[in-house]
Short mmCIF file of C-alpha atoms in Angstrom, two decimals:
data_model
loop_
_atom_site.label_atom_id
_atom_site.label_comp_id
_atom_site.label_asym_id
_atom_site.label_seq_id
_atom_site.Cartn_x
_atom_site.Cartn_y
_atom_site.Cartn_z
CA UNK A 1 107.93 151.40 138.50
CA UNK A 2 108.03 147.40 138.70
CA UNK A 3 110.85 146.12 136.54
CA UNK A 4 109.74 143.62 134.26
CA UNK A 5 109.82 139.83 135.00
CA UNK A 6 110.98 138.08 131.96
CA UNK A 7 110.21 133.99 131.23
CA UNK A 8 112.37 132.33 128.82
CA UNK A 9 111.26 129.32 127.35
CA UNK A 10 113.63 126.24 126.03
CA UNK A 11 113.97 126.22 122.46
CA UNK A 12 112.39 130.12 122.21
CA UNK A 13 114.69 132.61 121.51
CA UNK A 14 112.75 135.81 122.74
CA UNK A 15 111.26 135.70 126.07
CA UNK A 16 107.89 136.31 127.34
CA UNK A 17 107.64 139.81 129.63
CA UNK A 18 105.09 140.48 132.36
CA UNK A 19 105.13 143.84 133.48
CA UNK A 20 103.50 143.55 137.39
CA UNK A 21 101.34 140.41 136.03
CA UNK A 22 102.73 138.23 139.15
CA UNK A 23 98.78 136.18 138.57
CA UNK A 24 100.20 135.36 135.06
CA UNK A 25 103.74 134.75 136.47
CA UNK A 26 101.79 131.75 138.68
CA UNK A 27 99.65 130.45 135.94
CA UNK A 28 101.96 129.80 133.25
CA UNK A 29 103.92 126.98 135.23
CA UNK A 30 100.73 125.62 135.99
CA UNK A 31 99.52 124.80 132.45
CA UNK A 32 103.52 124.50 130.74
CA UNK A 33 104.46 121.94 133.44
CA UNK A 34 106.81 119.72 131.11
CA UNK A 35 108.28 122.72 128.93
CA UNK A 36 111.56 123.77 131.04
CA UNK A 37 111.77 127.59 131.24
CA UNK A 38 113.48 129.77 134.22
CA UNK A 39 113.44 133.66 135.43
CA UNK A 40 115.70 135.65 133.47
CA UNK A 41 117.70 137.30 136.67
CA UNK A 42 119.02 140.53 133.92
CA UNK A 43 117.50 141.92 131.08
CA UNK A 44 117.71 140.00 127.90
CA UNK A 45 119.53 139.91 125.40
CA UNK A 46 116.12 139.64 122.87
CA UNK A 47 113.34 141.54 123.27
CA UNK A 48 110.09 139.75 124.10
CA UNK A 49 108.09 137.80 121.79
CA UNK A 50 104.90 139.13 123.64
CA UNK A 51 104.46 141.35 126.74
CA UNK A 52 101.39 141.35 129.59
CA UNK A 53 100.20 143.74 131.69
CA UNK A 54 97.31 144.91 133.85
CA UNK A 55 94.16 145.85 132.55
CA UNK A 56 91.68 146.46 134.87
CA UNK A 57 90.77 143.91 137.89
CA UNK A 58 91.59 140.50 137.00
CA UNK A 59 92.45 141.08 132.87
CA UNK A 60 95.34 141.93 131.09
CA UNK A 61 96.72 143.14 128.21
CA UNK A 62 98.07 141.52 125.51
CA UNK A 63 100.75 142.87 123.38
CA UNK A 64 102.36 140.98 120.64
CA UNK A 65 106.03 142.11 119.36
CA UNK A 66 104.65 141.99 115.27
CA UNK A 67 101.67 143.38 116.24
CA UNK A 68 102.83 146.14 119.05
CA UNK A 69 99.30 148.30 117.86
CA UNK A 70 97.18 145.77 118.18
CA UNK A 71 96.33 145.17 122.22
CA UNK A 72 93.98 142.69 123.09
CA UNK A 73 92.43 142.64 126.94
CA UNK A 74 91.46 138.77 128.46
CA UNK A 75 90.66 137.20 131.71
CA UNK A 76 93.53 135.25 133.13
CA UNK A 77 93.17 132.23 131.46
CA UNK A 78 92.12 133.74 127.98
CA UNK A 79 95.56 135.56 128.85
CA UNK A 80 97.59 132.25 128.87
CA UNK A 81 96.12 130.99 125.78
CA UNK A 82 96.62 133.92 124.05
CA UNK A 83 100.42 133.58 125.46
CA UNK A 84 100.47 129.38 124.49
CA UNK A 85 99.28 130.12 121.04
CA UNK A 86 101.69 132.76 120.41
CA UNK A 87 104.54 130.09 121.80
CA UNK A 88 103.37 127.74 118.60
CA UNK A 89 104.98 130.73 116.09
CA UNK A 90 107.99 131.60 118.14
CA UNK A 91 109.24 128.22 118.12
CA UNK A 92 109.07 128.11 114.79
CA UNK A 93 110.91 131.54 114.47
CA UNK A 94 113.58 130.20 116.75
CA UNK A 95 113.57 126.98 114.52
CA UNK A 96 112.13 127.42 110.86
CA UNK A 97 113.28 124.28 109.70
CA UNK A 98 110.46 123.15 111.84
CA UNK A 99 106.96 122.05 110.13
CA UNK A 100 104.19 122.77 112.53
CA UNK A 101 100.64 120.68 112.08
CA UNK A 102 97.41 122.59 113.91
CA UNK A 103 97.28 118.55 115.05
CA UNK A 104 96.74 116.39 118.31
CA UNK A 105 99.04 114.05 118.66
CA UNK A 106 99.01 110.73 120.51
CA UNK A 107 101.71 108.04 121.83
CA UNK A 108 100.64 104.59 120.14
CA UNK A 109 103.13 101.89 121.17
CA UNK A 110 106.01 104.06 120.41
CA UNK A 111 104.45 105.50 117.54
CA UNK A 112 102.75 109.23 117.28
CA UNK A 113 99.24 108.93 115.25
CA UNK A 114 98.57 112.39 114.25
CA UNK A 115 94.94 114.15 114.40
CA UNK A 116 94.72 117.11 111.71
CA UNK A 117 92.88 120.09 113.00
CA UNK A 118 89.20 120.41 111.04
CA UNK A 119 86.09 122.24 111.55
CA UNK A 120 84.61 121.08 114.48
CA UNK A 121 86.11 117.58 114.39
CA UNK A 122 86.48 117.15 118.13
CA UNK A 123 90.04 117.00 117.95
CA UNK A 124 90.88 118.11 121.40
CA UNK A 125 88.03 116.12 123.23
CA UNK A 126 89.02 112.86 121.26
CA UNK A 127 92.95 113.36 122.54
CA UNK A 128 91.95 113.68 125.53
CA UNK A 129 89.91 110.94 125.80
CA UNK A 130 92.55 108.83 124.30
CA UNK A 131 94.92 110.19 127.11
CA UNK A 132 92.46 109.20 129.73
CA UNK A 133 93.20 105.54 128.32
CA UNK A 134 96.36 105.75 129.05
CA UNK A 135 98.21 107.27 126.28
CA UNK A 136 101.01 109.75 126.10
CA UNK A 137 99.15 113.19 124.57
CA UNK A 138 102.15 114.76 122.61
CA UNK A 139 100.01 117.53 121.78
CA UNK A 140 96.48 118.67 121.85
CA UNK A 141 96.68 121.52 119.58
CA UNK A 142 100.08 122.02 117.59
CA UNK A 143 102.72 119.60 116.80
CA UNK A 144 106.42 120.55 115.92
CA UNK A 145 107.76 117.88 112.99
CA UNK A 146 111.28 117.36 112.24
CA UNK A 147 111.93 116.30 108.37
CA UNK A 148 115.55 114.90 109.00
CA UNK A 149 117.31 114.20 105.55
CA UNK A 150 120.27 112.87 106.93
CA UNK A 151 118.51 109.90 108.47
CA UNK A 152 115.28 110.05 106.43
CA UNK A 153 113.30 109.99 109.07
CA UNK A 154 110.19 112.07 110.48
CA UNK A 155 109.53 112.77 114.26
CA UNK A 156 106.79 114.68 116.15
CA UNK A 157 107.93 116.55 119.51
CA UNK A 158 106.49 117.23 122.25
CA UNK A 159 105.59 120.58 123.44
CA UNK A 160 105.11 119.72 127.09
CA UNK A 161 101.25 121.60 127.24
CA UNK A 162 98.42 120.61 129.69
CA UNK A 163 95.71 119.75 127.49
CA UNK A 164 92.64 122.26 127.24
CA UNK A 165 89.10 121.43 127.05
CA UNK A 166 86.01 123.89 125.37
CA UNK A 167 83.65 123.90 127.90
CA UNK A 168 80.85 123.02 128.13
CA UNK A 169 81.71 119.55 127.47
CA UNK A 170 79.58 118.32 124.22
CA UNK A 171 76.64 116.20 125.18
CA UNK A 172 77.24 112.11 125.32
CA UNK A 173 80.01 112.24 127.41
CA UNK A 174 79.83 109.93 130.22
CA UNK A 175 79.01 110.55 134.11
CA UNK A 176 82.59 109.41 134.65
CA UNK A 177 84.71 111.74 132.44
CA UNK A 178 82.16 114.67 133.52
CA UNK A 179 83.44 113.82 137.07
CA UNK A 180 87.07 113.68 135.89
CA UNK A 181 86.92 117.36 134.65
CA UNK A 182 85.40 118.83 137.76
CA UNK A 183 87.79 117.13 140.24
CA UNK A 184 91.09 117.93 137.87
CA UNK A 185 92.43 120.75 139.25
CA UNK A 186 93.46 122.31 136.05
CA UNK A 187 93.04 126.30 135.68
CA UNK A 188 89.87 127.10 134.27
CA UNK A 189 87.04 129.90 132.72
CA UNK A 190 84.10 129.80 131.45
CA UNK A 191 85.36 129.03 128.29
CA UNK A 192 88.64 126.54 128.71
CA UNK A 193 89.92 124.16 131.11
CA UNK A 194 93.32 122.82 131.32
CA UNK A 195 93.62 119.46 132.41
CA UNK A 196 96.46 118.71 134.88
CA UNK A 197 96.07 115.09 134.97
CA UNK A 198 96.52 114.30 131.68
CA UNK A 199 99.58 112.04 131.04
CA UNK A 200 101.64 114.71 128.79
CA UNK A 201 105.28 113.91 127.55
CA UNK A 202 107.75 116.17 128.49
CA UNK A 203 109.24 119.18 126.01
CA UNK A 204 111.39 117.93 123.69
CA UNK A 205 110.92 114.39 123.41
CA UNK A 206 110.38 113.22 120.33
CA UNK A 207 108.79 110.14 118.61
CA UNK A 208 108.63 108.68 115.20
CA UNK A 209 105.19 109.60 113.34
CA UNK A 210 102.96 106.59 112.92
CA UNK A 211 99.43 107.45 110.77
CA UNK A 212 97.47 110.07 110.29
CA UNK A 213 93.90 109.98 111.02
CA UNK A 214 91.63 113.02 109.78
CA UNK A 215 88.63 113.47 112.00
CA UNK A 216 84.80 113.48 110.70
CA UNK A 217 82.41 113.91 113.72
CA UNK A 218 78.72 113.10 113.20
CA UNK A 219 75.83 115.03 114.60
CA UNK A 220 74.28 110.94 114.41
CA UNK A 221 74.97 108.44 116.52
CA UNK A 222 76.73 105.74 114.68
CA UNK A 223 79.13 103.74 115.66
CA UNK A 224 83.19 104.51 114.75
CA UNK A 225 84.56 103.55 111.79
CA UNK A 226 88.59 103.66 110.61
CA UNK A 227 88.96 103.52 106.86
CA UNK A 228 91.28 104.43 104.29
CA UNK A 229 91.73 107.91 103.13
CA UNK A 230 92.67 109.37 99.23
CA UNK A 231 95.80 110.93 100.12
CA UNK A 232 94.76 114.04 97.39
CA UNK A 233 92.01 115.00 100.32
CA UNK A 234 94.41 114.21 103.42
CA UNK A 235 97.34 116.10 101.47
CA UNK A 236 94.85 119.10 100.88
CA UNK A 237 93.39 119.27 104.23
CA UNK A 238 97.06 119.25 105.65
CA UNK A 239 98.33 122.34 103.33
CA UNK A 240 95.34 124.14 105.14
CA UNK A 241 95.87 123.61 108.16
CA UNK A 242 99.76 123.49 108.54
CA UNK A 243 100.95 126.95 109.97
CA UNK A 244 105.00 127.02 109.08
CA UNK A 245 104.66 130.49 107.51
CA UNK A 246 108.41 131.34 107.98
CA UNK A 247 109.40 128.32 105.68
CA UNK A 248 108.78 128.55 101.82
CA UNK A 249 105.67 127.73 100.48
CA UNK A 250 107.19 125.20 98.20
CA UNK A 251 109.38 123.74 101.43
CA UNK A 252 105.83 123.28 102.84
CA UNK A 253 104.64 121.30 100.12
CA UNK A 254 107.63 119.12 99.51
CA UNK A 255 107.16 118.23 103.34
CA UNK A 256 103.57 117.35 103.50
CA UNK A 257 103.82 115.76 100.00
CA UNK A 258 106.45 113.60 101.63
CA UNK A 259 104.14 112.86 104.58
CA UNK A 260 101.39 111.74 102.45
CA UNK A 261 103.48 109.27 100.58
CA UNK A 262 105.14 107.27 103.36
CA UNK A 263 102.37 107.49 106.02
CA UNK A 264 99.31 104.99 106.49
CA UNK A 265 95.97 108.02 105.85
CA UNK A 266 93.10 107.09 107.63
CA UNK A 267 89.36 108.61 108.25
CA UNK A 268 87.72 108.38 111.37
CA UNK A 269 83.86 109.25 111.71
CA UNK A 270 82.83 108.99 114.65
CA UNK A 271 80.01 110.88 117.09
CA UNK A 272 81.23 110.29 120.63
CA UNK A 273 84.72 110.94 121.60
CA UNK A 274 84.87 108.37 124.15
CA UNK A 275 84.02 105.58 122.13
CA UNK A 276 85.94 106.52 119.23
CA UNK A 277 89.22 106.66 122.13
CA UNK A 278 88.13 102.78 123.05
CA UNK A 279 88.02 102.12 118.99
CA UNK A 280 91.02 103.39 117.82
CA UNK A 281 93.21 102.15 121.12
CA UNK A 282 92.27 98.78 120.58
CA UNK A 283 92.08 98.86 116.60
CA UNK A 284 94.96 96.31 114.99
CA UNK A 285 95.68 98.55 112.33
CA UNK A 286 97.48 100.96 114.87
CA UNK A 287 98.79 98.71 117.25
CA UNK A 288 101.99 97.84 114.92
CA UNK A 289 102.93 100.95 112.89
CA UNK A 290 105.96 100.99 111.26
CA UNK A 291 108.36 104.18 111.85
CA UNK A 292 107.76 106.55 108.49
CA UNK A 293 111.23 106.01 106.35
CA UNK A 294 111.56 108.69 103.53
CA UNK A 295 113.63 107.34 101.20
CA UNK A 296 113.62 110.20 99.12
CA UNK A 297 113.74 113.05 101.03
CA UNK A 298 116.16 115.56 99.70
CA UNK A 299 116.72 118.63 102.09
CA UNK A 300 115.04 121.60 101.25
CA UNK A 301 115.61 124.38 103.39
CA UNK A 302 113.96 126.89 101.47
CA UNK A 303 112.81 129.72 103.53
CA UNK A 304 110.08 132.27 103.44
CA UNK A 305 111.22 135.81 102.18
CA UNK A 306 109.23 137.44 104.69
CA UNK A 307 110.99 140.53 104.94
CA UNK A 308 110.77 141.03 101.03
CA UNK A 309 107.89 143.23 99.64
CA UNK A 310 106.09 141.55 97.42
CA UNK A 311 105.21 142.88 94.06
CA UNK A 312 102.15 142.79 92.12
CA UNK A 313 102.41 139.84 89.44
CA UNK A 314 102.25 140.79 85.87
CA UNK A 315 98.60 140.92 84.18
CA UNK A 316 97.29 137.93 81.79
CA UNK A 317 97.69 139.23 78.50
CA UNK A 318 95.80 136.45 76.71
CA UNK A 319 97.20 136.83 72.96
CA UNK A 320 100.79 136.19 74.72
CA UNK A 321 102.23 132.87 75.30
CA UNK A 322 102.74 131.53 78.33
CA UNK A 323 104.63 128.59 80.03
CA UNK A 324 105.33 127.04 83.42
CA UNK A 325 107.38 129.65 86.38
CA UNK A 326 110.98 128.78 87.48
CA UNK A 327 110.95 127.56 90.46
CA UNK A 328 107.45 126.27 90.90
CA UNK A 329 106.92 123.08 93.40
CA UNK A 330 104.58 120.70 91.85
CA UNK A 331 102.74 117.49 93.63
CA UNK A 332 100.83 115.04 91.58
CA UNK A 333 97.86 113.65 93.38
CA UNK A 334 95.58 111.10 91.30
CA UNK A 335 94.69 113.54 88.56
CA UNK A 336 94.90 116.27 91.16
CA UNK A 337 98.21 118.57 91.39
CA UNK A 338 99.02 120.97 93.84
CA UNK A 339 101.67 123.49 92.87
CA UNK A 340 103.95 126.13 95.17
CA UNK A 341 105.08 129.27 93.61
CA UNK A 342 108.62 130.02 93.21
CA UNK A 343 108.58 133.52 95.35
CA UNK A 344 106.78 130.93 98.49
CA UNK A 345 104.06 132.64 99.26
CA UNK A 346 100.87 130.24 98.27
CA UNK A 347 100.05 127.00 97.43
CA UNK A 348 97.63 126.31 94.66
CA UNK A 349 95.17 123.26 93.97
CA UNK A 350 94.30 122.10 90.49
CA UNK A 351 91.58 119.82 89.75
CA UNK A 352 91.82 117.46 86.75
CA UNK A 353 91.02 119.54 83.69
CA UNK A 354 93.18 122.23 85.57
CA UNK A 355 95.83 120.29 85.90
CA UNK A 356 95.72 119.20 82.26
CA UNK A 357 96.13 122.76 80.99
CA UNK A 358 98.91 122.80 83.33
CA UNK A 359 100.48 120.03 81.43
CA UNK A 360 100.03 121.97 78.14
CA UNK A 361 102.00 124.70 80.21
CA UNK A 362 105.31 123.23 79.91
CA UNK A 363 105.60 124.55 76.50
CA UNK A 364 104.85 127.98 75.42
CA UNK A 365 101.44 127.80 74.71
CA UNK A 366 98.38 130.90 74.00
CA UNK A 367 94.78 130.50 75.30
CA UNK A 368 93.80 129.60 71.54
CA UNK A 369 95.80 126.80 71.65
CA UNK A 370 94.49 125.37 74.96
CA UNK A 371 91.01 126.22 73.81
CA UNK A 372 91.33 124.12 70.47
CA UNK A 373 93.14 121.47 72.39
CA UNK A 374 90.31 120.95 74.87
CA UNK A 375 87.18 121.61 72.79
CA UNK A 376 88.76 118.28 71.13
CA UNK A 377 89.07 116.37 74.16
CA UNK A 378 85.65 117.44 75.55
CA UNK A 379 83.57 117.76 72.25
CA UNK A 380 79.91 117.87 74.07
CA UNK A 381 81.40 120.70 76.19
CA UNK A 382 80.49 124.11 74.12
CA UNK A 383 83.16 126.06 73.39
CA UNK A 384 82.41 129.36 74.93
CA UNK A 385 82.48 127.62 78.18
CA UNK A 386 86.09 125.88 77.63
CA UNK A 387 87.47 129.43 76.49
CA UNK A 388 86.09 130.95 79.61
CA UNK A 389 87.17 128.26 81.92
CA UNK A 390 90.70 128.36 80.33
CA UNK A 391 90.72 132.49 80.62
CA UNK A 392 89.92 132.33 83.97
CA UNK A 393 92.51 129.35 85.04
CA UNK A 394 95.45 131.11 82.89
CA UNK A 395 94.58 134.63 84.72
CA UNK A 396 94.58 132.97 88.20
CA UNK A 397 98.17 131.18 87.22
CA UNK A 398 99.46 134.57 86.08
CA UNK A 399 98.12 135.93 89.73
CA UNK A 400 99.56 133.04 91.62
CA UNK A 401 103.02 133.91 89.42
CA UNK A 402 103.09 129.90 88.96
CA UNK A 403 102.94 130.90 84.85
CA UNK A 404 104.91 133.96 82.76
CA UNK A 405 104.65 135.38 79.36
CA UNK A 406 107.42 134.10 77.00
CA UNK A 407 109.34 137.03 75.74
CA UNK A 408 108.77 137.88 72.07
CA UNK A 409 105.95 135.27 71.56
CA UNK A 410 102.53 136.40 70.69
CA UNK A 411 99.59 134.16 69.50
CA UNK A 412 99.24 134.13 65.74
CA UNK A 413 96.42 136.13 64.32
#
């Protein structure tokens, strides 16, 4: 029997194990060229955060450590993505003070602008692009962010990945980037291609964030447009698609929330990637970007409890009285509010009649009361509907343990 040949990663503390997956052993390098990692010459000390081995000709298994059960079987390539993307959660294991953004990330005169992940949005393609141009690509995919209280400051680092490409390319790119792709001599499938020209920044290094720019591709061509962004949408969007699952949910908030408030949101629609990459690197309004300063960042450190079962939350009872949890992190938006529960397992959106009832919540207050409160504020809404809004919003509260009953109170009859 081969022995094992285990990878350790900087800044990972379990390794990755290939069990007679020398193919693997030769790819990896190939696509992590600017994350530092060496052969582990005895056994380690940590068992592996995920384990290949062969599965046939050419494909491999895939075994993750929290999923040991659950084996999945890919080409070569789909093999090293599966690996990469499993990389994105063990670095924040080894470092859960970490907030991860499913983001691209881009060098702008010493600045990172920061591309949310959404539906479709092109994020990837539109990096790329912009690191064709010239620019340092931080990240394609996931960016680590360090929240530093001590110098109230905010930093993206880089995780030292060859970009990776969906192929086919989308239609309107030009003869000239198609030409790019098939002469890089990136590893590739019929699926993904990794791009080993692309100027990427080495591991570690780290850069003050800039801007955020959320991505709205167009099945139209139209020309791109940068414009403000409501920081309620960005804020939500960026709740969604953050992935820091070992930190508390209310840590996660207080971060983005943060974010929000001290960094220039912008839109971008757009329909083809390489003009929107000529756009924004020549656009004024990210040539000169300040470094984010949070001037009131208190540390919170408030992690996950993970290991902890969770138990079913209480049922709405709705002749009891009920006020706001301990513990709950709340972030006003507008007339929005988003709210983190105290045990940090969700995060909860409230629109503006929502958030109003929340607001009645700080005292101890019955469903009558919030009934008769709001059939006076809305008087052409009937009042059936406001008692079965308010039922409904009071039992999804309960559910989301962001409101408890007040011992010994019980609505009047």
């Amino acid at each position: 029997m081969v022995e094992p040949q285990y990878i350790q990663f900087e800044g990972l503390t379990h390794p990755v194990a290939l069990e007679n997956a020398d193919e693997i052993a030769v790819m990896l390098p190939r696509i992590l060229t600017a994350w530092p990692h060496h052969i582990l010459t005895t056994p380690p000390t940590e068992p592996p955060f995920i384990t290949i081995r062969p599965a046939g000709p050419d494909h491999w298994e895939v075994i993750h450590a929290d999923q040991p059960d659950t084996v999945q079987i890919w080409d070569g390539v789909n093999t090293v993505c599966d690996i990469v993307a499993e990389m994105a959660w063990e670095r924040l294991r080894s470092d859960p003070n970490l907030l991860c953004l499913h983001a691209a990330a881009i060098e702008f005169h010493g600045r990172l602008v920061v591309m949310p992940n959404a539906r479709r949005a092109g994020k990837s393609t539109l990096a790329i692009a912009l690191a064709r141009l010239g620019k340092p690509l931080y990240s394609d995919d996931f960016l680590p962010v360090r929240v530093d209280a001590t110098t109230q400051s905010c930093v993206g680092i880089a995780n030292g990945i060859q970009p990776r490409l969906r192929l086919p390319l989308p239609d309107g790119f030009s003869d000239a980037f198609h030409a790019d792709v098939a002469q890089d001599q990136g590893l590739s499938n019929r699926q993904y291609k990794y791009l080993a020209n692309a100027p990427v920044a080495p591991w570690g290094e780290a850069l003050p964030l800039g801007a955020m720019v959320m991505l709205e591709r167009s099945d139209d061509p139209q020309p791109p447009q940068l414009s403000p962004m409501a920081r309620e949408d960005a804020l939500a969007s960026l709740i969604t698609q953050n992935f820091a699952r070992t930190r508390h949910a209310g840590a996660i908030l207080h971060s983005i929330d943060l974010l929000t408030r001290h960094l220039p949101i912008y839109r971008l629609t757009y329909h083809c990637a390489e003009e929107a990459a000529a756009y924004l690197s020549a656009h004024p309004d990210l040539a000169t970007l300040p470094a984010a300063q949070l001037t009131d960042l208190a540390r919170d450190d408030r992690q996950a409890p993970l290991d902890q079962p969770i138990y079913p939350a209480i049922a709405f009872v709705k002749e009891l009285c009920y006020a706001q949890a301990e513990g709950v992190t709340e972030s006003v938006v507008g007339d929005e509010a988003f709210l983190a529960d105290g045990s940090g397992i969700g995060i909860f959106r409230l629109n503006p009649v929502s958030a109003a009832i929340w607001d009645l919540l700080e005292e101890p207050t019955d469903l009558g009361e919030v009934v008769e409160i709001l059939s006076e504020a809305f008087p052409n809404v009937p009042v059936d509907q406001i008692a079965a809004d308010s039922e409904n919003l009071m039992r999804s509260l309960t559910q989301a343990r962001l409101i408890t009953p007040v011992p010994h109170t019980v609505a009047a009859q």
